[in-house]
C-alpha positions in Angstrom: -14.0 -47.1 -26.7 -12.4 -48.2 -23.5 -14.7 -49.2 -20.7 -13.3 -46.5 -18.3 -14.2 -43.7 -21.0 -17.4 -45.1 -21.6 -18.5 -45.4 -18.0 -17.3 -42.0 -17.4 -19.2 -40.3 -20.0 -22.2 -42.3 -19.1 -22.0 -40.9 -15.4 -21.0 -37.5 -16.5 -23.9 -37.4 -19.1 -26.6 -39.0 -16.6 -30.3 -38.6 -17.5 -33.5 -39.4 -16.0 -32.9 -41.7 -13.2 -29.6 -40.3 -12.5 -31.0 -36.8 -12.5 -29.8 -35.8 -9.2 -26.2 -36.8 -10.0 -26.4 -34.9 -13.4 -28.0 -31.8 -11.4 -24.9 -32.1 -9.1 -22.4 -32.4 -11.9 -24.0 -29.4 -13.5 -23.4 -27.5 -10.4 -19.8 -28.4 -10.1 -19.4 -27.4 -14.0 -20.8 -24.1 -13.2 -18.7 -23.7 -10.0 -15.7 -24.2 -12.0 -16.5 -22.2 -14.8 -17.7 -19.1 -12.6 -14.0 -19.4 -11.0 -12.3 -19.3 -14.3 -14.4 -16.4 -15.4 -13.6 -14.4 -12.4 -9.8 -15.1 -12.7 -9.7 -14.1 -16.1 -11.7 -10.9 -15.7 -10.0 -9.6 -12.6 -6.4 -10.4 -13.9 -7.1 -8.6 -17.2 -8.5 -5.5 -15.3 -5.6 -5.5 -13.2 -3.4 -6.0 -16.2 -5.1 -3.2 -18.0 -5.0 -0.8 -14.9 -1.2 -1.4 -14.0 -0.3 -1.0 -17.7 -2.1 2.2 -17.7 -0.9 3.6 -14.5 2.8 2.6 -16.0 2.4 4.1 -19.2 1.1 7.4 -17.8 4.0 7.7 -15.4 6.7 6.4 -17.7 5.3 8.7 -20.4 6.9 11.5 -18.4 9.9 9.5 -16.9 12.8 7.8 -18.4 12.4 4.1 -18.4 16.3 4.0 -17.7 18.6 6.7 -16.4 22.4 7.0 -16.7 24.2 9.1 -13.7 27.7 9.6 -13.2 29.6 7.7 -10.1 29.2 9.5 -6.9 27.3 12.7 -6.8 29.0 14.1 -9.8 27.4 15.3 -13.0 28.1 13.8 -16.7 30.6 16.3 -18.5 30.7 14.1 -21.9 26.9 13.5 -22.2 27.0 13.9 -25.9 29.3 11.3 -26.4 27.8 9.0 -24.0 24.2 9.8 -25.8 25.8 8.7 -29.2 27.0 5.1 -27.5 23.6 4.6 -26.2 21.7 5.3 -29.5 23.5 2.6 -30.9 22.1 -0.2 -28.8 19.1 -2.1 -30.4 16.0 -1.1 -28.7 16.8 2.4 -27.5 14.3 4.7 -28.7 15.5 7.9 -27.2 18.2 9.2 -25.1 18.3 12.9 -23.6 20.2 14.9 -21.3 18.6 16.3 -18.2 19.6 18.2 -15.3 17.4 18.1 -11.9 17.6 19.5 -8.7 15.6 20.7 -5.5 14.9 24.6 -5.0 12.4 27.0 -3.9 9.8 28.9 -5.9 8.3 32.3 -4.8 5.5 34.5 -5.9 4.6 37.5 -3.5 4.5 36.1 -0.1 4.1 32.7 -1.1 7.0 30.1 -1.2 6.8 26.6 -2.1 9.4 23.8 -2.3 9.7 22.3 -5.8 11.7 19.9 -7.9 13.4 21.6 -10.8 14.0 19.8 -14.2 15.9 21.0 -16.9 15.0 19.5 -20.4 16.0 19.9 -23.8 14.0 22.7 -25.4 12.6 20.8 -28.1 11.2 17.8 -25.7 8.0 17.8 -27.5 9.1 17.1 -31.0 12.0 14.4 -30.1 9.8 12.7 -27.2 6.2 12.8 -28.8 5.0 10.4 -25.9 5.6 12.9 -23.5 2.5 15.0 -24.5 0.1 11.7 -24.7 -0.5 11.8 -21.0 0.5 15.2 -20.2 -2.1 18.5 -20.9 -1.2 21.8 -21.0 -4.8 23.6 -20.3 -3.1 27.0 -20.1 -0.6 28.6 -21.8 2.0 26.2 -23.8 4.9 24.0 -23.4 7.4 26.4 -24.5 11.1 26.2 -23.4 12.7 27.6 -26.4 12.6 31.3 -25.1 14.8 32.3 -22.2 13.7 32.1 -18.7 10.5 30.3 -19.6 9.2 27.5 -17.0 6.1 25.3 -16.7 4.5 24.6 -13.9 1.9 22.0 -12.4 -1.8 23.1 -12.0 -1.7 22.1 -8.4 1.1 24.3 -7.8 -0.1 27.1 -9.8 -3.3 27.2 -7.5 -1.0 27.0 -4.2 0.9 30.0 -5.5 -2.1 31.6 -7.2 -0.1 32.5 -10.1 -1.2 32.5 -14.0 0.3 32.0 -17.2 2.4 35.1 -17.8 3.1 35.9 -14.3 7.0 36.2 -13.3 8.0 34.2 -10.3 11.6 33.7 -8.6 13.5 30.3 -8.2 16.1 29.8 -5.5 18.6 27.0 -5.4 20.6 26.1 -2.6 24.6 26.8 -3.4 26.9 24.0 -4.6 29.0 22.0 -2.0 32.1 23.7 -3.2 30.8 27.2 -2.5 31.1 29.5 0.4 28.3 28.3 2.9 27.6 32.2 3.7 26.7 32.9 0.0 23.2 33.9 -0.7 21.4 31.6 -2.8 21.2 32.3 -6.5 17.6 34.0 -7.1 16.4 34.3 -10.8 13.1 35.6 -12.3 11.2 33.2 -14.6 8.0 33.8 -16.9 5.3 31.3 -16.6 5.0 29.9 -20.3 2.4 27.3 -19.4 0.5 25.0 -16.8 0.2 21.8 -17.2 -1.8 18.6 -15.8 -0.5 15.3 -15.5 -3.1 13.4 -13.5 -0.4 12.8 -10.8 0.0 15.0 -7.7 3.6 14.6 -7.7 4.1 16.4 -10.8 1.3 18.7 -10.4 2.2 20.2 -7.3 6.1 19.8 -7.0 7.5 19.9 -10.7 8.9 23.1 -12.6 10.4 22.4 -16.2 12.8 24.6 -17.8 15.2 24.5 -20.6 18.5 22.6 -19.9 20.5 25.6 -20.5 18.4 27.6 -17.9 18.9 24.7 -15.3 22.3 24.7 -16.0 22.7 28.5 -15.3 20.5 28.4 -12.3 22.5 25.6 -10.5 25.8 27.2 -11.7 27.1 23.6 -13.2 28.1 24.7 -16.7 27.7 22.3 -19.9 26.8 19.1 -17.9 24.0 16.8 -17.2 22.9 15.4 -14.3 21.5 12.4 -15.9 20.9 10.9 -19.4 17.2 9.8 -19.7 16.6 6.8 -21.9 13.2 5.3 -23.3 13.3 1.7 -24.8 10.8 0.0 -26.9 9.3 -2.3 -24.6 9.8 -0.6 -21.0 8.8 -4.0 -19.2 12.1 -5.3 -20.8 14.1 -2.4 -19.0 16.3 -4.8 -17.1 17.7 -6.4 -20.5 18.1 -3.1 -22.2 20.0 -2.0 -19.1 22.6 -4.5 -19.3 23.2 -3.9 -23.1 23.7 -0.1 -22.3 26.1 -0.8 -20.0 28.0 -3.0 -22.1 27.9 -0.1 -24.7 29.1 2.4 -22.4 31.7 0.4 -20.8 30.2 0.4 -17.3 31.4 4.3 -16.9 28.3 5.2 -15.6 25.7 4.2 -12.9 22.3 2.7 -14.3 19.1 2.3 -13.0 15.8 1.2 -14.6 12.3 2.7 -13.6 11.6 -0.6 -11.5 14.5 0.6 -8.8 13.5 4.2 -9.1 9.9 3.7 -8.6 10.6 0.5 -6.5 7.5 1.3 -4.1 5.1 1.7 -6.8 6.7 -1.6 -8.6 6.5 -3.7 -5.7 3.0 -2.5 -4.8 1.9 -3.5 -8.1 3.4 -6.8 -8.1 2.1 -7.8 -4.3 -1.4 -6.7 -5.0 -1.5 -8.8 -8.2 -0.1 -11.6 -6.1 -2.4 -11.4 -3.2 -5.7 -11.1 -5.6 -4.5 -14.2 -7.4 -3.9 -16.1 -4.2 -7.2 -15.4 -3.0 -9.1 -16.1 -6.4 -7.2 -19.2 -6.4 -9.2 -20.5 -3.6 -12.4 -19.9 -5.4 -11.0 -22.6 -7.9 -10.2 -24.9 -4.9 -13.6 -24.7 -3.8 -15.1 -25.5 -6.9 -12.4 -28.5 -7.1 -13.8 -29.7 -3.8 -17.4 -29.5 -5.0 -16.2 -31.8 -7.8 -14.7 -34.2 -5.1 -18.0 -34.3 -3.1 -20.1 -34.6 -6.2 -18.0 -37.9 -7.1 -18.1 -39.2 -3.6 -21.8 -39.2 -4.0 -21.7 -41.0 -7.1 -19.4 -43.7 -5.4 -21.9 -44.2 -2.5 -25.1 -44.3 -4.7 -23.4 -46.7 -7.1 -21.7 -49.1 -5.0 -23.5 -51.8 -6.8 -22.6 -50.9 -10.1 -18.9 -50.8 -9.1 -19.3 -54.4 -7.5 -20.8 -55.9 -10.6 -18.0 -54.2 -13.0 -15.4 -55.4 -10.4 -16.9 -58.9 -10.4 -17.0 -59.5 -14.2 -13.2 -58.3 -14.3 -12.5 -54.7 -13.9 -9.3 -53.9 -12.2 -9.2 -51.4 -9.2 -6.9 -49.4 -11.4 -9.4 -49.3 -14.3 -12.2 -48.1 -11.6 -9.7 -45.4 -10.5 -9.3 -44.3 -14.0 -13.2 -43.9 -14.6 -13.6 -41.7 -11.6 -10.4 -39.4 -12.5 -11.7 -39.3 -16.0 -15.2 -38.2 -15.0 -13.4 -35.3 -12.7 -11.2 -34.3 -15.7 -14.2 -33.8 -18.0 -16.1 -31.7 -15.3 -13.1 -29.5 -14.9 -12.4 -29.4 -18.7 -16.2 -28.6 -19.2 -16.3 -25.8 -16.4 -12.7 -24.5 -17.8 -14.1 -24.3 -21.4 -17.2 -22.6 -20.4 -15.2 -20.0 -17.8 -12.7 -19.2 -20.5 -15.0 -18.4 -23.3 -17.4 -16.2 -21.1 -14.4 -14.8 -19.3 -12.6 -13.6 -22.5 -16.3 -12.3 -23.6 -16.7 -10.4 -20.7 -13.3 -9.1 -20.3 -13.2 -7.8 -23.9 -16.5 -6.3 -23.7 -16.0 -4.7 -19.9 -15.9 -1.0 -21.2 -19.0 -1.3 -23.1 -20.7 -3.5 -20.2 -19.7 -0.6 -17.5 -21.2 2.1 -20.0 -24.3 0.1 -20.3 -24.6 0.0 -16.5 -24.0 3.9 -16.5 -26.6 4.3 -19.0 -29.4 2.2 -17.2 -28.7 3.9 -13.7 -28.6 7.5 -15.4 -31.9 6.3 -17.3 -33.5 5.5 -14.0 -32.2 8.8 -12.2 -33.6 10.9 -15.0 -37.0 9.0 -15.3 -37.2 9.2 -11.3 -36.5 13.0 -11.6 -39.1 13.5 -14.4 -41.8 11.7 -12.2 -41.4 13.0 -8.9 -39.9 16.5 -9.9 -43.6 18.0 -9.5 -44.4 16.6 -6.3 -40.9 18.1 -4.7 -38.2 20.4 -5.8 -35.7 17.9 -6.5 -32.3 18.9 -8.0 -31.2 17.9 -11.6 -29.3 14.5 -11.3 -25.9 14.6 -12.6 -24.6 12.1 -14.7 -23.2 9.3 -12.7 -20.0 7.2 -13.5 -18.4 4.4 -12.1 -14.8 5.8 -12.9 -15.1 9.5 -13.1 -12.1 10.8 -15.4 -11.4 13.6 -12.9 -10.8 11.0 -10.3 -9.1 8.0 -12.0 -7.8 9.9 -15.2 -9.2 7.2 -17.6 -11.5 7.9 -20.3 -11.9 4.1 -21.1 -12.0 1.2 -18.8 -8.6 -0.5 -19.6 -8.4 -4.2 -20.1 -5.3 -6.2 -21.1 -5.8 -9.9 -21.6 -2.4 -11.8 -21.1 -2.4 -15.0 -23.0 0.1 -16.7 -20.7 -1.8 -15.9 -17.6 -5.1 -17.3 -19.2 -3.2 -20.6 -20.2 -1.9 -21.0 -16.7 -5.6 -20.4 -15.1 -7.0 -22.6 -17.5 -4.2 -25.7 -16.8 -4.2 -24.8 -13.2 -8.1 -25.4 -12.9 -8.0 -28.6 -14.9 -5.2 -29.9 -12.9 -6.8 -29.2 -9.7 -10.0 -30.6 -10.3 -8.6 -33.6 -11.8 -6.4 -33.8 -8.2 -9.3 -33.5 -6.2 -11.4 -36.4 -7.8 -8.3 -38.7 -6.7 -10.1 -39.1 -3.2 -13.3 -40.5 -4.6 -11.4 -42.6 -7.4 -9.2 -44.3 -4.8 -12.5 -44.8 -2.4 -14.3 -46.6 -5.5 -11.2 -48.7 -6.3 -10.8 -50.0 -2.6 -14.5 -51.2 -2.7 -14.6 -54.8 -2.0 -16.8 -57.0 -4.3 -17.9 -59.6 -1.6 -18.7 -56.6 0.9 -20.8 -54.7 -1.8 -22.7 -57.9 -2.9 -23.3 -59.0 0.6 -25.3 -55.8 1.2 -27.4 -56.7 -1.6 
């Protein structure tokens, strides 16, 4: 065994007379492990919530849309869909027509976004209904003049399934400006709940044919909605689709359509990562302070090993290896505990909820005879009606975990460079003169 490694292990595993150094080393290891644990758990939870949010939105939205250049519509949308479906990785391509309008029920009028889709949308796009509930009525667009509206919109208008409402849309640009907007009555076939106010309050779904008639545009599509196998690779698929369609249409990914949301998710993750990085930095500096204490306490031993022939570089390597060991041990403990906690997060939170609810129930049972206490409601950390999650979403990213562990080991090793240089610069004559 090389002398540098032997001395590093001796100081790292110090016992008895070196118990103070051993205690400080243990605290340093725990600081690093705690920092790594927090980073892994927080990033896994963030990834889970971000993926859950994106999947909820993109189950109802297209990953990529094709539109005609300018403000026109796509007349040859059937031919374009055939070309798009030939691209590997494209799972679905459907025509749609979308526009603004007004919905009226008795004396209530609301602005809405009208989207015409294929009548058998649920059969062609099963993912659409995974995050999309229809608590009242059904999603029936195959019958003429049927519409499906959001739950919030139905409450604002005061309508129920079976009621007939009027839809108004503005006339086209080529029409006479004095022409009265087209007014058609529609039957409410269903009321949906998506968990997003943008949909539940403003969206009205109807068949593509009804939308074409309402807007008076003929057999055209406003856009072609495309879903791909992996929405995180939408940019890559977009380029392939452009090549397949010979760049005849404008194409936009969901990152561009939802730019504010996408930027908010990226910024949130970056800022939290920067803040938590300082936790590892603090743990790394605690290692540096520990090694400085070792150098100050072991000046005599350093002077002796130097006097028998150990070079300053070898002394520096000794303390660098010790810092590396502390960082590696802390990172390993933090990695294992972080992965364990992150993978069991849902069970842990359910356990916390169970303990709190059990305590609340016991408190009510004990003191209900002394005072008229109301029956306690079950408490939840993340209520489903607020956060729209039935389970706590966690996604562990292997590359992020690797980057966290690598950064932790490198940072702790670099911080040990300061005491290592201090030990290497100790002069033998000065140390032995003190003795």
